[in-house]
């Protein structure tokens, strides 16, 4: 039942393209990079065994252009496609097209992506499978229907777009008097943004933590969880810092979270690596979304489990059973990841430009996943993340200390980065103590303190 993979086309760029190249190299698999004209000199273009130009800088004409990607795969004789994260990673139509063209898609089935992309369908399916969901509704048929539903649920409620996700298309309603109007606006906005005006209600959790469980599922129905990550340090739904395992979550809750994630994956006969996201409200937790891709923050899970998630993803795509992975995992130490972005540390405005000087940290327990180098130009066409610093140590306290040192050793000149913001975050009492919630940054960000650190940077 196994289908060998000899050559992988990587439908992505940046650090994740390098991450996939490294995984393939170790598995003895050849790689094909695709790149836009802007990325002709990029490291993924250089380090892959082959490279194919797929169009100009703007993503719709290159990294999102399905016909060009399929043509590149056929031209190069690739037998599989790895989508990375972002771009086409969760597009069921892309996965479907790959399969139709005889290419193994290194990810789940298209139907898994469609189901989880439809937030109401996902909610309904999870609830039916015994995974906890918040009190809420199906697709609202009218703004009037919202009124009686909200009375049953209790205020505050949140209006979410069924085609949204990742924080897009959400509105919080505290006041019953504005509910119907808010629902009508949300429907119109969802129609404009997603081409689908379906919205639904949920009870709004005012101070949640974001905890997500890594799952790995093979083609034979075996599912295992690789513990959880906490990603509560976010700004406008962009994660900034992640850690594994979660801290100050009672053991009984962690066990229940992990069990629910496995239940979720089994219920939909999921395959490949995936992440089940939960909102943690005190000791209660609720299913939020499932991500059907490898995630940016997968590295912290790798550090505490010793499992190469990208290699496993590829092995699973060949039809291999979980085998050695099919066991109860226990965290080995603690890992933290800081996403380094080319952006102003205070305003968060992207900072495209050329990196004049660069030094990344090193040492025991320090991992750097990055695609940039001295002389590299950060393009305004793509995401501003220029790399990830990951530290791993026996304890959380040691991992934090190691990260402070790693940040102090990081030098990026020519463009502004969020390194000073990270340095500030790691000195905050809420972070040091743990147990912070998703409002941490919005409620605590001290712009002047971060500015001072930015100016002090050598
Ligand atoms: C929520 C919520 C509170 N109550 N749903 C944000 C991203 C998307 N996955 C869903 N999100 C939220 N859904 C209910 N019923 C709060 C958030 C939320 C959030 C969640 C995780 C991490 C950061 C967040 C920041 C703001 C809002």
Coordinates of C-alpha atoms and ligand atoms in Angstrom, one line a residue:
X1 CA 0.0 0.0 0.0
X2 CA 3.0 2.3 0.1
X3 CA 3.7 4.6 -2.8
X4 CA 7.3 5.7 -2.9
X5 CA 8.2 9.4 -3.2
X6 CA 11.4 10.1 -5.1
X7 CA 11.0 13.8 -5.9
X8 CA 9.1 16.5 -4.1
X9 CA 8.0 19.8 -5.5
X10 CA 7.9 22.4 -2.8
X11 CA 5.0 24.8 -3.5
X12 CA 6.3 27.5 -1.1
X13 CA 9.2 29.8 -0.3
X14 CA 11.1 31.1 2.7
X15 CA 12.1 29.2 5.8
X16 CA 9.4 26.5 5.4
X17 CA 10.7 25.7 1.9
X18 CA 14.2 25.2 3.4
X19 CA 12.7 23.1 6.2
X20 CA 11.2 20.8 3.6
X21 CA 14.4 20.6 1.6
X22 CA 16.3 19.6 4.7
X23 CA 13.7 16.9 5.5
X24 CA 13.8 15.5 2.0
X25 CA 17.6 15.5 1.8
X26 CA 17.8 13.3 4.9
X27 CA 15.2 10.9 3.5
X28 CA 17.1 10.6 0.2
X29 CA 14.3 12.4 -1.7
X30 CA 15.1 14.9 -4.5
X31 CA 13.6 18.4 -4.3
X32 CA 12.2 20.9 -6.8
X33 CA 12.0 24.5 -5.7
X34 CA 9.6 26.8 -7.4
X35 CA 10.3 30.5 -7.2
X36 CA 9.1 33.9 -8.4
X37 CA 11.4 36.2 -10.3
X38 CA 11.9 38.1 -7.0
X39 CA 13.2 34.8 -5.4
X40 CA 15.7 33.9 -8.1
X41 CA 18.5 34.2 -5.6
X42 CA 16.6 32.9 -2.6
X43 CA 18.1 30.0 -0.6
X44 CA 15.3 27.6 -1.4
X45 CA 16.0 28.2 -5.0
X46 CA 19.7 27.5 -4.5
X47 CA 19.5 24.6 -2.1
X48 CA 16.9 22.5 -3.9
X49 CA 18.2 20.0 -6.4
X50 CA 16.2 21.8 -9.1
X51 CA 14.4 25.1 -9.4
X52 CA 11.6 26.3 -11.7
X53 CA 10.5 29.9 -12.1
X54 CA 6.7 30.1 -11.8
X55 CA 6.1 33.8 -12.4
X56 CA 6.5 37.4 -11.2
X57 CA 6.7 38.6 -7.6
X58 CA 3.0 39.1 -6.7
X59 CA 1.8 35.8 -5.2
X60 CA -1.4 35.5 -7.3
X61 CA 0.9 35.2 -10.4
X62 CA 3.3 32.7 -8.8
X63 CA 3.0 30.9 -5.5
X64 CA -0.8 30.9 -5.7
X65 CA -1.0 30.2 -9.4
X66 CA -2.1 26.5 -9.5
X67 CA -1.6 25.9 -13.3
X68 CA 2.0 27.1 -13.1
X69 CA 2.7 24.9 -10.0
X70 CA 1.2 21.8 -11.7
X71 CA 3.2 22.5 -14.9
X72 CA 6.4 22.8 -12.8
X73 CA 5.7 19.5 -11.2
X74 CA 5.1 17.8 -14.5
X75 CA 8.1 19.4 -16.2
X76 CA 10.4 18.4 -13.4
X77 CA 9.0 14.9 -13.0
X78 CA 8.1 15.3 -9.4
X79 CA 5.9 12.6 -7.9
X80 CA 4.7 14.6 -4.9
X81 CA 3.9 18.1 -3.7
X82 CA 4.6 19.7 -0.3
X83 CA 2.5 22.8 0.2
X84 CA 4.3 24.2 3.4
X85 CA 2.0 26.6 5.3
X86 CA 0.1 29.6 3.9
X87 CA -0.2 30.1 0.2
X88 CA -2.1 26.9 -1.1
X89 CA -1.5 24.7 1.9
X90 CA -5.2 24.5 2.9
X91 CA -6.8 24.9 -0.5
X92 CA -8.8 21.7 -1.3
X93 CA -8.9 22.6 -5.0
X94 CA -5.1 22.6 -5.1
X95 CA -4.8 19.2 -3.3
X96 CA -7.5 17.8 -5.7
X97 CA -5.7 19.1 -8.7
X98 CA -2.4 17.5 -7.5
X99 CA -4.1 14.1 -7.0
X100 CA -5.9 14.4 -10.4
X101 CA -2.5 14.9 -12.0
X102 CA -1.0 11.8 -10.3
X103 CA 0.9 13.8 -7.7
X104 CA 0.9 12.7 -4.1
X105 CA -0.2 15.6 -1.9
X106 CA 1.8 15.7 1.3
X107 CA -1.1 16.6 3.5
X108 CA -4.6 15.4 4.3
X109 CA -7.3 14.7 1.8
X110 CA -9.1 17.5 0.1
X111 CA -12.3 16.7 2.0
X112 CA -10.5 17.3 5.3
X113 CA -9.5 20.8 4.2
X114 CA -13.1 21.5 2.9
X115 CA -14.6 20.3 6.2
X116 CA -12.3 22.3 8.4
X117 CA -12.5 25.3 6.2
X118 CA -16.2 25.4 6.8
X119 CA -16.3 26.5 10.4
X120 CA -20.0 25.7 11.0
X121 CA -19.6 22.2 9.5
X122 CA -16.5 21.6 11.6
X123 CA -18.3 22.7 14.8
X124 CA -21.3 20.5 14.1
X125 CA -19.1 17.5 13.3
X126 CA -16.9 18.0 16.4
X127 CA -19.9 18.4 18.6
X128 CA -21.4 15.2 17.2
X129 CA -18.1 13.4 17.9
X130 CA -18.0 14.4 21.6
X131 CA -15.4 17.1 21.3
X132 CA -16.4 20.1 23.5
X133 CA -17.7 23.1 21.5
X134 CA -19.0 26.4 22.9
X135 CA -22.7 27.0 23.1
X136 CA -23.6 28.4 19.7
X137 CA -25.7 28.1 16.6
X138 CA -25.6 26.8 13.0
X139 CA -25.7 29.2 10.1
X140 CA -28.1 32.0 11.0
X141 CA -31.0 32.2 8.6
X142 CA -31.8 35.8 9.5
X143 CA -30.6 38.6 11.9
X144 CA -33.9 38.1 13.8
X145 CA -33.0 34.4 14.5
X146 CA -29.9 35.7 16.2
X147 CA -31.9 37.4 19.0
X148 CA -33.5 34.3 20.4
X149 CA -30.3 32.3 20.0
X150 CA -28.2 34.9 21.8
X151 CA -30.7 35.0 24.7
X152 CA -30.3 31.2 25.1
X153 CA -26.4 31.5 24.8
X154 CA -26.1 34.6 27.0
X155 CA -24.1 37.8 26.3
X156 CA -21.4 38.5 25.3
X157 CA -21.6 36.5 22.0
X158 CA -19.3 36.4 19.1
X159 CA -20.4 36.5 15.5
X160 CA -18.1 34.5 13.2
X161 CA -18.0 33.9 9.5
X162 CA -18.4 30.3 8.5
X163 CA -15.8 30.8 5.8
X164 CA -13.5 32.8 8.1
X165 CA -11.1 31.4 10.6
X166 CA -7.8 32.6 12.0
X167 CA -9.7 35.5 13.5
X168 CA -11.0 36.9 10.2
X169 CA -14.6 38.0 10.1
X170 CA -15.3 38.0 13.8
X171 CA -17.4 40.5 15.8
X172 CA -18.0 40.6 19.6
X173 CA -21.5 41.7 20.8
X174 CA -22.0 42.8 24.4
X175 CA -25.3 44.7 23.9
X176 CA -28.5 42.9 22.8
X177 CA -29.7 46.1 21.1
X178 CA -26.9 46.0 18.4
X179 CA -27.0 42.3 17.8
X180 CA -29.2 42.2 14.7
X181 CA -27.4 45.1 13.1
X182 CA -24.0 43.5 13.8
X183 CA -25.2 40.2 12.3
X184 CA -26.4 41.9 9.2
X185 CA -23.1 43.8 8.8
X186 CA -21.1 40.6 9.5
X187 CA -23.1 38.7 6.8
X188 CA -22.4 41.5 4.2
X189 CA -18.7 41.6 5.1
X190 CA -18.4 37.8 4.9
X191 CA -20.1 37.8 1.5
X192 CA -17.7 40.5 0.3
X193 CA -14.5 38.9 1.8
X194 CA -15.2 35.2 1.3
X195 CA -18.0 35.0 -1.3
X196 CA -20.1 33.3 1.4
X197 CA -22.3 35.3 3.8
X198 CA -22.9 32.5 6.3
X199 CA -22.3 33.6 9.9
X200 CA -23.0 31.9 13.3
X201 CA -22.9 32.8 17.0
X202 CA -20.9 31.4 19.8
X203 CA -20.6 32.4 23.5
X204 CA -17.7 34.8 23.7
X205 CA -14.9 33.7 26.0
X206 CA -13.5 36.9 27.4
X207 CA -10.0 35.8 28.5
X208 CA -9.1 32.6 26.8
X209 CA -5.7 31.0 26.3
X210 CA -4.9 29.5 23.0
X211 CA -3.8 25.9 23.4
X212 CA -3.3 23.6 20.3
X213 CA -2.6 19.9 20.1
X214 CA -0.3 18.4 17.5
X215 CA -1.7 15.3 16.0
X216 CA -0.2 12.8 13.5
X217 CA -2.5 10.3 11.7
X218 CA -1.5 7.7 9.2
X219 CA -3.5 6.2 6.3
X220 CA -4.5 3.2 8.4
X221 CA -6.5 4.9 11.1
X222 CA -3.8 5.3 13.7
X223 CA -3.7 8.6 15.4
X224 CA -1.3 9.9 18.0
X225 CA -0.9 13.3 19.7
X226 CA 2.5 15.0 20.1
X227 CA 1.5 17.1 23.1
X228 CA 0.3 20.7 23.0
X229 CA 1.6 24.2 22.4
X230 CA 0.5 27.5 23.9
X231 CA 0.2 30.4 21.5
X232 CA -1.5 33.0 23.5
X233 CA 1.1 35.8 22.7
X234 CA -0.6 37.2 19.6
X235 CA -1.3 40.5 17.9
X236 CA -4.2 40.8 15.6
X237 CA -4.3 37.0 15.2
X238 CA -0.7 36.8 14.3
X239 CA 1.2 34.6 16.7
X240 CA 4.4 36.1 17.9
X241 CA 5.7 33.6 20.5
X242 CA 4.9 30.0 21.1
X243 CA 5.9 27.4 23.7
X244 CA 5.6 23.7 24.3
X245 CA 4.4 22.2 26.5
X246 CA 1.8 24.6 27.9
X247 CA 2.6 26.0 31.3
X248 CA 0.3 26.1 34.4
X249 CA -2.4 23.9 32.7
X250 CA -3.4 21.2 35.2
X251 CA -2.4 17.7 34.2
X252 CA -6.0 16.5 34.1
X253 CA -6.8 19.3 31.6
X254 CA -3.8 18.5 29.4
X255 CA -4.8 14.8 29.3
X256 CA -8.4 15.8 28.3
X257 CA -7.2 18.2 25.7
X258 CA -4.9 15.6 24.1
X259 CA -7.7 13.0 24.2
X260 CA -10.1 15.4 22.5
X261 CA -7.7 16.2 19.8
X262 CA -7.2 12.5 19.0
X263 CA -11.0 12.1 19.1
X264 CA -11.4 14.9 16.6
X265 CA -8.8 13.5 14.2
X266 CA -10.3 10.0 14.4
X267 CA -13.8 11.2 13.9
X268 CA -13.0 12.6 10.5
X269 CA -10.5 9.8 9.6
X270 CA -7.9 12.5 9.4
X271 CA -4.5 11.7 7.8
X272 CA -1.2 13.6 7.9
X273 CA 0.0 16.0 10.5
X274 CA -2.6 18.5 11.8
X275 CA -3.3 20.8 14.7
X276 CA -6.5 21.0 16.8
X277 CA -6.9 24.4 18.3
X278 CA -8.7 24.9 21.6
X279 CA -9.8 27.9 23.6
X280 CA -9.0 27.3 27.3
X281 CA -11.3 29.1 29.7
X282 CA -10.1 28.4 33.2
X283 CA -10.1 24.6 33.2
X284 CA -12.7 24.3 30.5
X285 CA -11.7 24.0 26.9
X286 CA -13.6 24.2 23.6
X287 CA -12.8 23.2 20.0
X288 CA -12.0 26.3 17.9
X289 CA -10.5 25.2 14.6
X290 CA -8.4 22.5 13.1
X291 CA -5.4 23.4 10.9
X292 CA -4.8 20.9 8.2
X293 CA -1.2 21.8 7.5
X294 CA 2.3 21.9 9.1
X295 CA 2.4 25.0 11.2
X296 CA 5.0 27.7 11.7
X297 CA 5.3 26.8 15.3
X298 CA 5.8 23.0 14.7
X299 CA 9.4 23.4 15.8
X300 CA 8.7 23.7 19.5
X301 CA 6.9 20.3 19.4
X302 CA 9.9 18.8 17.5
X303 CA 12.2 20.0 20.3
X304 CA 10.2 18.4 23.1
X305 CA 9.3 15.2 21.4
X306 CA 12.4 14.5 19.2
X307 CA 10.1 13.9 16.2
X308 CA 10.8 15.4 12.8
X309 CA 7.3 16.4 11.9
X310 CA 8.1 17.2 8.2
X311 CA 9.7 13.8 7.7
X312 CA 6.8 12.1 9.4
X313 CA 4.4 14.0 7.1
X314 CA 6.3 12.7 4.1
X315 CA 6.5 9.1 5.4
X316 CA 2.7 9.2 6.1
X317 CA 2.1 10.4 2.5
X318 CA 3.8 7.3 1.2
X319 CA 1.3 5.2 3.1
X320 CA 3.7 4.1 5.9
X321 CA 2.0 3.3 9.2
X322 CA 2.9 5.4 12.3
X323 CA 4.8 2.4 13.8
X324 CA 7.5 3.8 16.1
X325 CA 5.4 7.0 16.8
X326 CA 2.4 5.1 18.0
X327 CA 3.0 5.6 21.7
X328 CA 2.2 8.0 24.6
X329 CA 4.5 11.0 24.4
X330 CA 5.9 12.9 27.3
X331 CA 7.5 16.3 27.1
X332 CA 11.3 16.3 27.1
X333 CA 12.0 19.7 28.6
X334 CA 10.5 23.0 27.4
X335 CA 10.8 24.8 24.1
X336 CA 10.1 28.4 23.1
X337 CA 9.9 30.0 19.7
X338 CA 10.1 33.7 18.8
X339 CA 9.0 34.6 15.3
X340 CA 11.4 37.2 14.0
X341 CA 9.6 39.7 11.6
X342 CA 10.9 42.5 9.4
X343 CA 8.6 45.0 11.0
X344 CA 8.7 48.1 13.2
X345 CA 8.8 46.7 16.8
X346 CA 6.3 49.3 18.0
X347 CA 4.0 50.1 15.0
X348 CA 4.2 46.6 13.5
X349 CA 4.5 48.1 10.1
X350 CA 6.3 45.8 7.7
X351 CA 9.9 46.8 6.9
X352 CA 11.0 45.5 3.5
X353 CA 14.5 46.3 2.5
X354 CA 18.0 44.9 2.4
X355 CA 19.7 43.3 5.3
X356 CA 23.1 45.0 5.5
X357 CA 24.5 42.9 8.4
X358 CA 23.3 39.8 10.0
X359 CA 24.3 37.6 12.8
X360 CA 22.2 34.7 14.2
X361 CA 22.7 33.2 17.7
X362 CA 23.9 29.7 18.4
X363 CA 24.9 27.4 21.2
X364 CA 23.5 24.4 23.0
X365 CA 19.7 24.3 22.7
X366 CA 19.4 27.1 20.2
X367 CA 17.8 26.5 16.8
X368 CA 17.5 29.0 14.0
X369 CA 15.1 28.3 11.1
X370 CA 15.6 31.1 8.6
X371 CA 16.0 31.8 4.9
X372 CA 17.7 35.2 5.1
X373 CA 21.4 36.1 4.8
X374 CA 23.5 39.3 4.7
X375 CA 22.6 41.1 1.5
X376 CA 19.1 39.5 1.3
X377 CA 16.3 41.8 0.4
X378 CA 13.0 41.4 2.2
X379 CA 10.3 41.8 -0.5
X380 CA 7.1 43.7 0.2
X381 CA 5.3 40.9 -1.8
X382 CA 5.5 38.3 1.0
X383 CA 5.1 37.7 4.7
X384 CA 7.5 39.7 6.9
X385 CA 8.7 36.7 8.9
X386 CA 12.5 36.4 8.3
X387 CA 13.1 33.5 10.6
X388 CA 12.4 31.8 13.9
X389 CA 14.5 31.4 17.0
X390 CA 13.8 28.3 19.0
X391 CA 15.3 27.5 22.4
X392 CA 15.1 24.2 24.2
X393 CA 16.1 23.4 27.7
X394 CA 15.3 21.2 30.6
X395 CA 13.0 23.7 32.2
X396 CA 10.8 26.6 31.1
X397 CA 12.9 29.0 33.1
X398 CA 16.1 27.8 31.4
X399 CA 14.5 28.0 28.0
X400 CA 13.4 31.6 28.7
X401 CA 16.9 32.5 29.8
X402 CA 18.4 30.8 26.7
X403 CA 16.0 32.8 24.5
X404 CA 17.0 36.1 26.2
X405 CA 20.6 35.4 25.3
X406 CA 19.8 34.3 21.8
X407 CA 17.9 37.5 21.2
X408 CA 20.8 39.5 22.6
X409 CA 23.1 37.8 20.1
X410 CA 20.8 38.5 17.2
X411 CA 22.0 41.3 14.9
X412 CA 20.0 42.5 12.0
X413 CA 21.1 45.8 10.4
X414 CA 19.5 47.6 7.5
X415 CA 15.9 46.9 8.4
X416 CA 14.0 47.1 11.6
X417 CA 12.8 43.9 13.3
X418 CA 10.7 42.8 16.2
X419 CA 13.7 41.6 18.2
X420 CA 13.4 44.4 20.7
X421 CA 9.7 43.5 21.2
X422 CA 10.6 39.9 21.9
X423 CA 13.3 41.0 24.4
X424 CA 10.7 43.1 26.2
X425 CA 8.1 40.3 26.2
X426 CA 10.6 37.9 27.8
X427 CA 11.1 40.2 30.8
X428 CA 7.4 40.6 31.6
X429 CA 6.2 39.1 34.9
X430 CA 3.1 37.7 33.3
X431 CA 5.2 35.7 30.8
X432 CA 7.8 34.6 33.4
X433 CA 5.0 33.4 35.7
X434 CA 3.0 31.9 32.8
X435 CA -0.7 31.6 32.6
X436 CA -1.1 34.7 30.5
X437 CA -4.1 34.9 28.1
X438 CA -4.6 36.1 24.5
X439 CA -5.0 39.7 25.6
X440 CA -1.5 39.9 27.0
X441 CA 0.0 42.1 24.3
X442 CA -3.0 44.3 23.8
X443 CA -3.3 45.0 27.5
X444 CA 0.4 45.2 28.4
X445 CA 2.4 46.5 25.5
X446 CA 4.6 49.3 26.7
X447 CA 5.5 51.1 23.6
X448 CA 8.0 53.4 25.2
X449 CA 9.9 50.5 26.8
X450 CA 10.1 48.6 23.5
X451 CA 11.2 51.8 21.8
X452 CA 13.9 52.3 24.3
X453 CA 15.2 48.8 23.7
X454 CA 15.1 49.3 19.9
X455 CA 17.2 52.5 20.3
X456 CA 19.7 50.7 22.6
X457 CA 20.3 48.0 20.1
X458 CA 23.9 48.1 18.8
Ligands
LIG1 C1 -13.2 33.1 20.1 C2 -12.8 33.9 21.1 C3 -13.6 34.0 22.2 N1 -14.8 33.3 22.2 N2 -14.3 32.4 20.1 C4 -9.5 34.1 17.2 C5 -9.0 33.3 16.1 C6 -10.0 32.3 15.7 N3 -9.4 31.0 15.6 C7 -11.0 32.3 16.8 N4 -10.6 33.4 17.7 C8 -11.2 33.6 18.9 N5 -12.4 32.9 19.0 C9 -15.1 32.6 21.2 N6 -16.3 32.0 21.2 C10 -11.6 34.6 21.0 C11 -10.8 34.4 19.9 C12 -9.6 35.2 19.9 C13 -8.3 34.6 20.0 C14 -8.2 33.2 20.0 C15 -7.0 32.6 20.1 C16 -5.8 33.4 20.2 C17 -5.9 34.8 20.1 C18 -7.2 35.4 20.0 C19 -7.3 36.8 20.0 C20 -8.5 37.3 19.9 C21 -9.7 36.5 19.9

